XYZ file of C-alpha atoms in Angstrom:
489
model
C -11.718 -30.425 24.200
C -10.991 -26.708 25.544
C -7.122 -25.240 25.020
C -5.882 -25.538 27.795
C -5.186 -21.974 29.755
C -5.956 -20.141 26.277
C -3.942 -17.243 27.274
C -0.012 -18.873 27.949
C -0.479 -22.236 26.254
C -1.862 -22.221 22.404
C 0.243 -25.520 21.701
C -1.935 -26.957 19.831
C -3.837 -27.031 16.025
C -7.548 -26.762 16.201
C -9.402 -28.777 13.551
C -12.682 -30.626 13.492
C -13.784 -28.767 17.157
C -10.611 -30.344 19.059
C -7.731 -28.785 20.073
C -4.720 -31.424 18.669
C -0.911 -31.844 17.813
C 0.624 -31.495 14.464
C 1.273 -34.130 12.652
C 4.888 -33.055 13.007
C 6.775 -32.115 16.872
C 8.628 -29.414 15.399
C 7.009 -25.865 17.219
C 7.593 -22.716 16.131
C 8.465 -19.665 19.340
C 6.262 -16.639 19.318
C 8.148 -13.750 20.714
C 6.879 -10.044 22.096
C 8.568 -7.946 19.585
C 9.496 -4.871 22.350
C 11.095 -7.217 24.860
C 11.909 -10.307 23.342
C 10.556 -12.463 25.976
C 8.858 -15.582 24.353
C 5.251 -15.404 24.413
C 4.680 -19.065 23.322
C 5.468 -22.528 21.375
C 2.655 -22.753 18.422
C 2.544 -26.039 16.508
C 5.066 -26.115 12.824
C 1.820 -27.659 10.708
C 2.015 -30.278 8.068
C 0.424 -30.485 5.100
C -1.490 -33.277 6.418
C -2.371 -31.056 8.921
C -3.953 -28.906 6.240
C -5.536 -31.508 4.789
C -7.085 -32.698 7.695
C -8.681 -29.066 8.558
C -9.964 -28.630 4.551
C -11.608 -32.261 4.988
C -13.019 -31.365 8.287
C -14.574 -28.079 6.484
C -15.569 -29.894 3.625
C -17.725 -32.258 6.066
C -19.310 -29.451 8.018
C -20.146 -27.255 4.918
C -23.586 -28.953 3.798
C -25.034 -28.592 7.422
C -23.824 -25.434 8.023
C -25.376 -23.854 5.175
C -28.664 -25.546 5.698
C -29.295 -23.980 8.940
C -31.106 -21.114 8.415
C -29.639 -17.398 8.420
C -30.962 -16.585 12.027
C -29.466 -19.640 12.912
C -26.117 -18.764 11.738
C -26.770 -15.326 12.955
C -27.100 -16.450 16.350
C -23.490 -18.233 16.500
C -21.834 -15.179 14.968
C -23.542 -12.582 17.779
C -22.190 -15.575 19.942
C -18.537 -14.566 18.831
C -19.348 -11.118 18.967
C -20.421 -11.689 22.965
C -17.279 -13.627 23.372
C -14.978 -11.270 22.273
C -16.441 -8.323 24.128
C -16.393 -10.366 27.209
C -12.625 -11.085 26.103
C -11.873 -7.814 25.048
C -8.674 -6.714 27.744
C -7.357 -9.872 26.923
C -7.470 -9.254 23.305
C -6.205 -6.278 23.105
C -3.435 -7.199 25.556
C -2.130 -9.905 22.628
C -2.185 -7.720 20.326
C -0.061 -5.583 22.147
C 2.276 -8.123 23.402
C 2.096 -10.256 20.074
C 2.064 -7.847 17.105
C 3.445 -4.604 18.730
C 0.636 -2.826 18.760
C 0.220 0.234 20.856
C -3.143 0.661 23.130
C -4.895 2.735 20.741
C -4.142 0.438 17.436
C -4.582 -2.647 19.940
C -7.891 -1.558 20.492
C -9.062 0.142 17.460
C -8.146 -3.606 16.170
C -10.423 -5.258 18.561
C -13.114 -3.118 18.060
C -13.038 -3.196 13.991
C -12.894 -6.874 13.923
C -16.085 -7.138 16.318
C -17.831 -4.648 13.500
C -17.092 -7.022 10.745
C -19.159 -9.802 12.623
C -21.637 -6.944 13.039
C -21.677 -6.166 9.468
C -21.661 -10.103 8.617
C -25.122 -10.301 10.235
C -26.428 -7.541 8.044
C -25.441 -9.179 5.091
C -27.786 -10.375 3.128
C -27.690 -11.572 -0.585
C -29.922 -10.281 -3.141
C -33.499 -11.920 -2.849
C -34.497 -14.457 -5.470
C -35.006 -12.965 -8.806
C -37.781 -14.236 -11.681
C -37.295 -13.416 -15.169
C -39.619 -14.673 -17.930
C -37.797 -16.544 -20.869
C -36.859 -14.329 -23.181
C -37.608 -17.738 -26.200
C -40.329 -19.771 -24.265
C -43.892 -19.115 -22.956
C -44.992 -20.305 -19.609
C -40.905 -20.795 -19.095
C -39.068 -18.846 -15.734
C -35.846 -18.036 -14.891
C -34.756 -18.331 -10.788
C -31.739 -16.427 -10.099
C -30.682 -17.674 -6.401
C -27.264 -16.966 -3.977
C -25.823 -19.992 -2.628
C -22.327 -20.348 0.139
C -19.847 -20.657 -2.163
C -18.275 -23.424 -0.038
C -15.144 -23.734 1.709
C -12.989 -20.814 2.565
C -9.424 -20.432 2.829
C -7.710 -17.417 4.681
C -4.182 -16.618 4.826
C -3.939 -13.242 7.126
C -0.769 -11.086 7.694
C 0.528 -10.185 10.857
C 0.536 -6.533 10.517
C -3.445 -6.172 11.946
C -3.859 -10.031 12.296
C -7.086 -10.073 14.085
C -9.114 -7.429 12.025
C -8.015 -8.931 8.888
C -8.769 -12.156 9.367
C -11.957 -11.714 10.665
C -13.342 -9.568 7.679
C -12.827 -12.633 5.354
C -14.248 -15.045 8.475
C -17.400 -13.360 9.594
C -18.882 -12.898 6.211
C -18.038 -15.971 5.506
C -19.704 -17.786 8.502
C -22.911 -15.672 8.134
C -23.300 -16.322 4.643
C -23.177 -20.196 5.048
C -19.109 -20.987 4.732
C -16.719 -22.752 6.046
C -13.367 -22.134 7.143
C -9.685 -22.997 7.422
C -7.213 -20.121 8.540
C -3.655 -20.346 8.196
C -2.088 -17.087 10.596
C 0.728 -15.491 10.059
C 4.094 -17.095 11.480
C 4.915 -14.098 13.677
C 1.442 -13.766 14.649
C -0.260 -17.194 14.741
C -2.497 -16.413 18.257
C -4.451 -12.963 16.984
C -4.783 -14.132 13.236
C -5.738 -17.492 13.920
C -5.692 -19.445 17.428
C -7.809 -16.694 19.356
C -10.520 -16.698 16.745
C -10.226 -21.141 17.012
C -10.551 -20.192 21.031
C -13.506 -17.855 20.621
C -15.358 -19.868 17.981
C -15.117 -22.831 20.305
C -16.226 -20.824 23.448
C -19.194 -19.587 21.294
C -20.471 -22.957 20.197
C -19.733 -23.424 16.610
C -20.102 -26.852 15.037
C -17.639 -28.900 14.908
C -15.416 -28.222 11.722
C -17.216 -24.717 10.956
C -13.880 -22.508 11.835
C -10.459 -24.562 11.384
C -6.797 -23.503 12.018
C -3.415 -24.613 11.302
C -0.273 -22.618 12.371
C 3.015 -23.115 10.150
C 5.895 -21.739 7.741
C 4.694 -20.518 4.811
C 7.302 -22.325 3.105
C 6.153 -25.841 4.360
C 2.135 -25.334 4.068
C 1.351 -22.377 2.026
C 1.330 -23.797 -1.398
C -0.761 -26.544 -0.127
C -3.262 -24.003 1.558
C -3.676 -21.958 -0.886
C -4.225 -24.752 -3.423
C -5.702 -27.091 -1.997
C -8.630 -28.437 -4.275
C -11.351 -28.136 -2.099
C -11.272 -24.646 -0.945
C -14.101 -22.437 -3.579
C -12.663 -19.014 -2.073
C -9.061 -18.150 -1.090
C -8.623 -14.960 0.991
C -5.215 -13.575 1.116
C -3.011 -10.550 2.833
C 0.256 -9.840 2.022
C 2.731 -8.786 -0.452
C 2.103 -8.699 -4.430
C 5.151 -11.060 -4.521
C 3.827 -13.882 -2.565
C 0.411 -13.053 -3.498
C 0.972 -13.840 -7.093
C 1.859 -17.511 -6.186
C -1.190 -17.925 -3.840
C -2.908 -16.648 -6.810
C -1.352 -19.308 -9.017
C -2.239 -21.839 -6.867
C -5.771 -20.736 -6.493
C -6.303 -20.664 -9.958
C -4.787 -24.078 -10.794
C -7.523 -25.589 -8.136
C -10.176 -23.095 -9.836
C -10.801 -21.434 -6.281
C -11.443 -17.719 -6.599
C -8.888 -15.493 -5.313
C -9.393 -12.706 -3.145
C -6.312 -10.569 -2.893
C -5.502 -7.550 -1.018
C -1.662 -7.236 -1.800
C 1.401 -4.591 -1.613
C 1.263 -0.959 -1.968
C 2.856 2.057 -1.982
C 0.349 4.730 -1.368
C 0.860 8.473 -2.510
C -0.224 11.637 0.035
C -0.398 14.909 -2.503
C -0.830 18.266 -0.544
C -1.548 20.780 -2.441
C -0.527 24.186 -2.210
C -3.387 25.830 -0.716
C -3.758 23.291 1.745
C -3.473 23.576 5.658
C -0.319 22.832 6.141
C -0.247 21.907 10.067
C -3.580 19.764 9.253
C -1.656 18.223 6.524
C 1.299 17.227 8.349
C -0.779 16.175 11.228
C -2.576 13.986 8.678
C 0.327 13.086 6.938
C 2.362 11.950 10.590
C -0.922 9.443 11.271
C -0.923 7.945 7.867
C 3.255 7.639 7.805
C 3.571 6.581 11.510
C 0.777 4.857 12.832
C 1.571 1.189 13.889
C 5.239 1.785 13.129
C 4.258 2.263 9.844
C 3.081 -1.611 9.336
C -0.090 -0.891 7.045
C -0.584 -1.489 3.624
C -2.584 1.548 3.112
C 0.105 3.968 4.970
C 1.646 7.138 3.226
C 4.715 5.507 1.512
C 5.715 8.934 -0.154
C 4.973 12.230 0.863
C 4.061 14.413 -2.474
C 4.209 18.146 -1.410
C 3.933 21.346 -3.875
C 7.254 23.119 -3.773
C 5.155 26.310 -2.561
C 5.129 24.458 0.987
C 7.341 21.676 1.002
C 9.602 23.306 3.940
C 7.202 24.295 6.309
C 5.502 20.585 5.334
C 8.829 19.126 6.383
C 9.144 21.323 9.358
C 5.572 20.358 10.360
C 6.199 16.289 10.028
C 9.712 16.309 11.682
C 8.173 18.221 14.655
C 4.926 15.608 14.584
C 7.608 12.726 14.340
C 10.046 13.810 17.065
C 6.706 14.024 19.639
C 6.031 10.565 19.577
C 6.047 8.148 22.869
C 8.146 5.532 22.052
C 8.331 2.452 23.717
C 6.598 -0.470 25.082
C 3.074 -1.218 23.916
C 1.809 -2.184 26.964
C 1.987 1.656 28.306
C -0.697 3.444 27.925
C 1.053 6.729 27.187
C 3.258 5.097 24.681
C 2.318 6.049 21.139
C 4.843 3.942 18.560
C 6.357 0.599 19.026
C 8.327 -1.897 17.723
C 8.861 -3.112 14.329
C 7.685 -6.641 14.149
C 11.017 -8.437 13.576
C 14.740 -8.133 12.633
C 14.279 -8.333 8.821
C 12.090 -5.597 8.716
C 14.501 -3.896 10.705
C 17.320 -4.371 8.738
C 15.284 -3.444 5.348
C 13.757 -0.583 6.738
C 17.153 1.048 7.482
C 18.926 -0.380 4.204
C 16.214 2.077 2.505
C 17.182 4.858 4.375
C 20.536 4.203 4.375
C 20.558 4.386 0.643
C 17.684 6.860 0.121
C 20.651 9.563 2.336
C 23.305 7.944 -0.113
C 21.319 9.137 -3.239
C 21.787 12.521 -2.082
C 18.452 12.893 0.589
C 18.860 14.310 3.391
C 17.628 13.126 6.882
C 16.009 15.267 8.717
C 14.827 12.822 12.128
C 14.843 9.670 12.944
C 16.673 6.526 11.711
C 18.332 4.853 14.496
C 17.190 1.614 15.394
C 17.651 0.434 18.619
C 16.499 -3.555 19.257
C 13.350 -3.858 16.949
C 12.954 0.061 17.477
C 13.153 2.173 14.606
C 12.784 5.896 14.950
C 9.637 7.967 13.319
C 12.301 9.054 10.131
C 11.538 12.013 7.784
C 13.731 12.204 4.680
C 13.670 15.393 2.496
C 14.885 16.346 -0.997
C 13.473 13.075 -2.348
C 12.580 11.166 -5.788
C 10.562 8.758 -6.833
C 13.061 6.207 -7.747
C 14.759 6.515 -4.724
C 15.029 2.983 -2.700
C 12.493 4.267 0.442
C 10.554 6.180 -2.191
C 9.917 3.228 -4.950
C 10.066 0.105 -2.890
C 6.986 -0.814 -0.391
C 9.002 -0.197 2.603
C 6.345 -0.840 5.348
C 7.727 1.331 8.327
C 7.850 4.388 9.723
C 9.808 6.263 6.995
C 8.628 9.518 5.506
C 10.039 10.622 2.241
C 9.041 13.670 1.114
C 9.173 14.577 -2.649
C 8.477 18.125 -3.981
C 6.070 18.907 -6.991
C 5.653 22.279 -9.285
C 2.125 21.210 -10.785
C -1.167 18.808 -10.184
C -0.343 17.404 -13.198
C 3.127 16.320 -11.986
C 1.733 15.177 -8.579
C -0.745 13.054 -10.459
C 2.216 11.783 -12.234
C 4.481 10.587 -9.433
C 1.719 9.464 -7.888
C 0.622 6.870 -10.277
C 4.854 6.237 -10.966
C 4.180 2.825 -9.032
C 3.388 -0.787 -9.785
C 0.936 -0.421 -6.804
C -2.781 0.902 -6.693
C -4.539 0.678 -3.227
C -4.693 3.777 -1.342
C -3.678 7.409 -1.406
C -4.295 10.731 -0.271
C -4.742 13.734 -0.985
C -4.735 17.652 1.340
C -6.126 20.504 -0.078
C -7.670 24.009 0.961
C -10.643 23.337 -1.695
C -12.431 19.844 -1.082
C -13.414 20.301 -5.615
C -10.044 20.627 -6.069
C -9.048 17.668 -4.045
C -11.445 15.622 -5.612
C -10.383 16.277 -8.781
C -6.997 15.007 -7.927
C -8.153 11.724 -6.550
C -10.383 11.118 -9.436
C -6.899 10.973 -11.338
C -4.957 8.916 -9.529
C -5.079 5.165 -9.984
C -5.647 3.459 -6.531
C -8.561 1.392 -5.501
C -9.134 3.744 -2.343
C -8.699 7.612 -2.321
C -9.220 10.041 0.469
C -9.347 13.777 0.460
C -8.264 15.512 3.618
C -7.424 12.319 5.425
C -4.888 10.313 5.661
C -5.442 6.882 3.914
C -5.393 4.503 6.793
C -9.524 4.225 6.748
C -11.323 0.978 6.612
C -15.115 0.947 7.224
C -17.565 -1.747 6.761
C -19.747 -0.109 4.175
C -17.060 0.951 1.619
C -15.457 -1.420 -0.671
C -11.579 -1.971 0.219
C -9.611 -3.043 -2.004
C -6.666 -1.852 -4.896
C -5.981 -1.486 -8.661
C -3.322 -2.655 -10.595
C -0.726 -4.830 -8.790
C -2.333 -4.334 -5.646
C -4.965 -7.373 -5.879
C -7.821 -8.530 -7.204
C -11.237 -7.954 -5.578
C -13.241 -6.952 -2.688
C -14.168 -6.565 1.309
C -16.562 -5.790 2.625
C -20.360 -5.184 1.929
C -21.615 -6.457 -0.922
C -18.716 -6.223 -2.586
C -17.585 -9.562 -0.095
C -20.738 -11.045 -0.492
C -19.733 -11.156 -4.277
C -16.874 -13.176 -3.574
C -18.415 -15.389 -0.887
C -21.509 -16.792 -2.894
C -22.396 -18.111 -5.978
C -25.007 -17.523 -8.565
C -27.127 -19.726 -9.380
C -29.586 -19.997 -12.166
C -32.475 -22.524 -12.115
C -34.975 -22.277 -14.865
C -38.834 -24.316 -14.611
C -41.023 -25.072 -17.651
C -44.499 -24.706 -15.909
C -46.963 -26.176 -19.330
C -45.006 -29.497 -21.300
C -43.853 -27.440 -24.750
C -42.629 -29.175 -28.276
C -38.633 -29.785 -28.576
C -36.450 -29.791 -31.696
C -33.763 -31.353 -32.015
C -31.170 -28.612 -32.350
């Protein structure tokens, strides 16, 4: 049964190939975060509701993996087709659903059609023989099998892409699925992918999703007993409990959690290339990514024309609706963010900072904001603040930049500018973050690199191989070939 009118209505849960109510009436409103208008009514999900999609998973899984890979192949370049054909409407939800701007809205798009592409490429080691090390005429089979049933709980920050890089993996490497979206974004990280899968033929219970509050279906989704594999995107805070959860079902987690990512520029580095860096990483989508600059570490050498350079980069952005083409930054998601983002500013100027541009918020838009004379322990310094706030901190040494750097909880990305690539280098090699880049800014994801973060940042990783690892099991199957004498042992 096809969603009705999949762009307005998406009223509806899809499980076991149908499109179908919650258990429960309660809906919950889906709103365009730069004018307000209500986009649509998604379904409040039950935990029966959840149950219902993990048993309809559960029944597909042994079919599923026994088709062969081209077989499985085939429905994911089906998806791929689909979404290409799909691809203005896609971006246009992203815009009107997430806030994205045209060029995030489709760099989006286009990154979660290459993880499908990299799915298909995907494949695990071949089946290894080892002689016994103790028996004669005794082998040992090493073999990859689907791990089983997937979970995936996706943020709403790039909803789409990072729900599909758990999904198409785990389609093409003989999975099944149940996605729970993220409340503010339950159509790009979840009901769009249900539409798509449907359109491109997928079995009946292959792909499953439930919309609801994370408070009335998370614990339940994250551990429920028969999911093998939990994918999860979000804060350290709630990841910890989906962790929790996992673990107390024995599913394996795979966590990609907060952050709070340091940009070092050195003092020999370019300066207008490193603020022009340093304005992507701290600005793009609003600042919504988990692998934006949080803190800007400059050497004291060139910390004012570095400030000059940002506030200049900052105060030249579009602002406005993402729907425009022209327009370059939008809207923070909701009012909570809002009102966080400018209680960190507000007390980052109160510690004795100094705010150079930005901070007004006006409706859910919050102004590109560069804050000088900085610390680390100030509040939009030390806290994951997830916007577009820029404070800068000075440094006298590398050594000291190393230092603040690793001064966090958090270890996924960072960056770091220099006018000697060796030197550079040897700065990331000392900084404790799952993901470093020299003379970039750290907002980089590409299929063929592992992504993923150290310390309190999560546990494990996408993409590659380094998915696959998380998406299949090992198994070991020995054969006797000539009857041998046992002992009792």
């Amino acid at each position: 049964m096809s969603q009705p009118d999949s762009q307005t209505a998406w009223n509806q849960l899809y499980i076991d190939g149908e499109w179908r109510d919650a258990d429960a009436s309660e809906t919950i409103p889906v709103t365009n975060p730069a004018t307000g208008e209500k986009l649509a009514a998604v379904p409040a999900g039950t935990e029966g509701d959840v149950n219902d999609a993990y048993r309809a998973a559960d029944a597909a899984q042994s079919d599923w993996a026994a088709l062969s890979r081209e077989e499985r192949n085939e429905y994911v370049q089906s998806m791929i087709g689909v979404m290409q054909d799909r691809l203005d409407e896609i971006v246009e939800l992203l815009a009107t659903e997430s806030g994205s701007v045209q060029a995030k809205a489709t760099a989006e798009a286009n990154f979660a059609m290459a993880d499908f592409q990299s799915a298909l490429e995907m494949v695990p080691p071949e089946e290894e023989v080892r002689d016994s090390m103790y028996h004669e005429d005794k082998d040992h089979h090493i073999v990859r099998e689907p791990a089983g049933v997937v979970g995936i709980i996706s943020p709403w920050n790039f909803p789409l892409h990072l729900t599909t890089r758990a999904l198409g993996p785990a389609l093409a490497l003989g999975n099944t699925v149940v996605i729970k979206p993220a409340t503010d974004t339950p159509i790009t990280g979840g009901l769009l992918l249900a539409d798509i899968a449907e359109e491109a033929g997928l079995p009946d219970g292959v792909v499953n999703v439930v919309t609801g509050h994370g408070s009335d279906i998370g614990d339940r989704m994250a551990g429920h007993p028969t999911a093998r594999v939990m994918s999860f995107t979000g804060s350290t805070a709630v990841g910890r409990s989906v962790a929790s959860q996992a673990g107390d079902a024995l599913a394996l987690p795979a966590l990609e959690l907060g952050g709070n990512g340091p940009f070092v520029v050195t003092e020999d580095a370019d300066i207008e290339a490193a603020a022009k860096a340093g304005s992507v990483g701290a600005f793009g989508h609003q600042g919504q990514v988990c692998i934006s600059i949080n803190r800007h570490l400059v050497h004291e050498a060139v910390y004012d024309e570095y400030v000059e350079k940002l506030v200049e980069h900052a105060e030249s952005l579009t602002i406005g609706n993402p729907l425009d083409e022209d327009v370059e930054f939008g809207p923070i998601i909701n009012e909570s963010q809002v009102d966080q983002l400018t209680s960190f500013i507000e007390q980052t100027v109160d510690a004795g900072a100094t705010l150079e541009t930005g901070g007004e918020a006006e409706d859910l838009f919050l102004e590109p904001t560069v804050l000088s004379g900085c610390t680390n322990d100030m509040s939009a310094a030390c806290n994951e603040h997830f916007g577009p706030v820029a404070p800068v901190i000075p440094f006298e040494s590398d050594e000291e930049a190393v230092e603040l750097a690793n001064d966090t909880e958090y270890g996924l990305a960072a960056g770091v500018y220099s006018g000697d690539v060796e030197h550079g280098r040897s700065i990331a090699d000392q900084i404790d973050a799952g993901m470093v880049h020299v003379n970039d800014h750290p907002i980089q994801d590409e299929p063929n690199a592992p992504f993923g973060g150290m310390k309190n940042s999560g546990i494990g990783r996408y993409n590659g191989e380094w998915i696959m690892d998380e998406l299949t099991e090992t198994k070991w199957i020995s054969v006797q070939h000539e009857e041998r004498d046992y002992q009792l042992l």
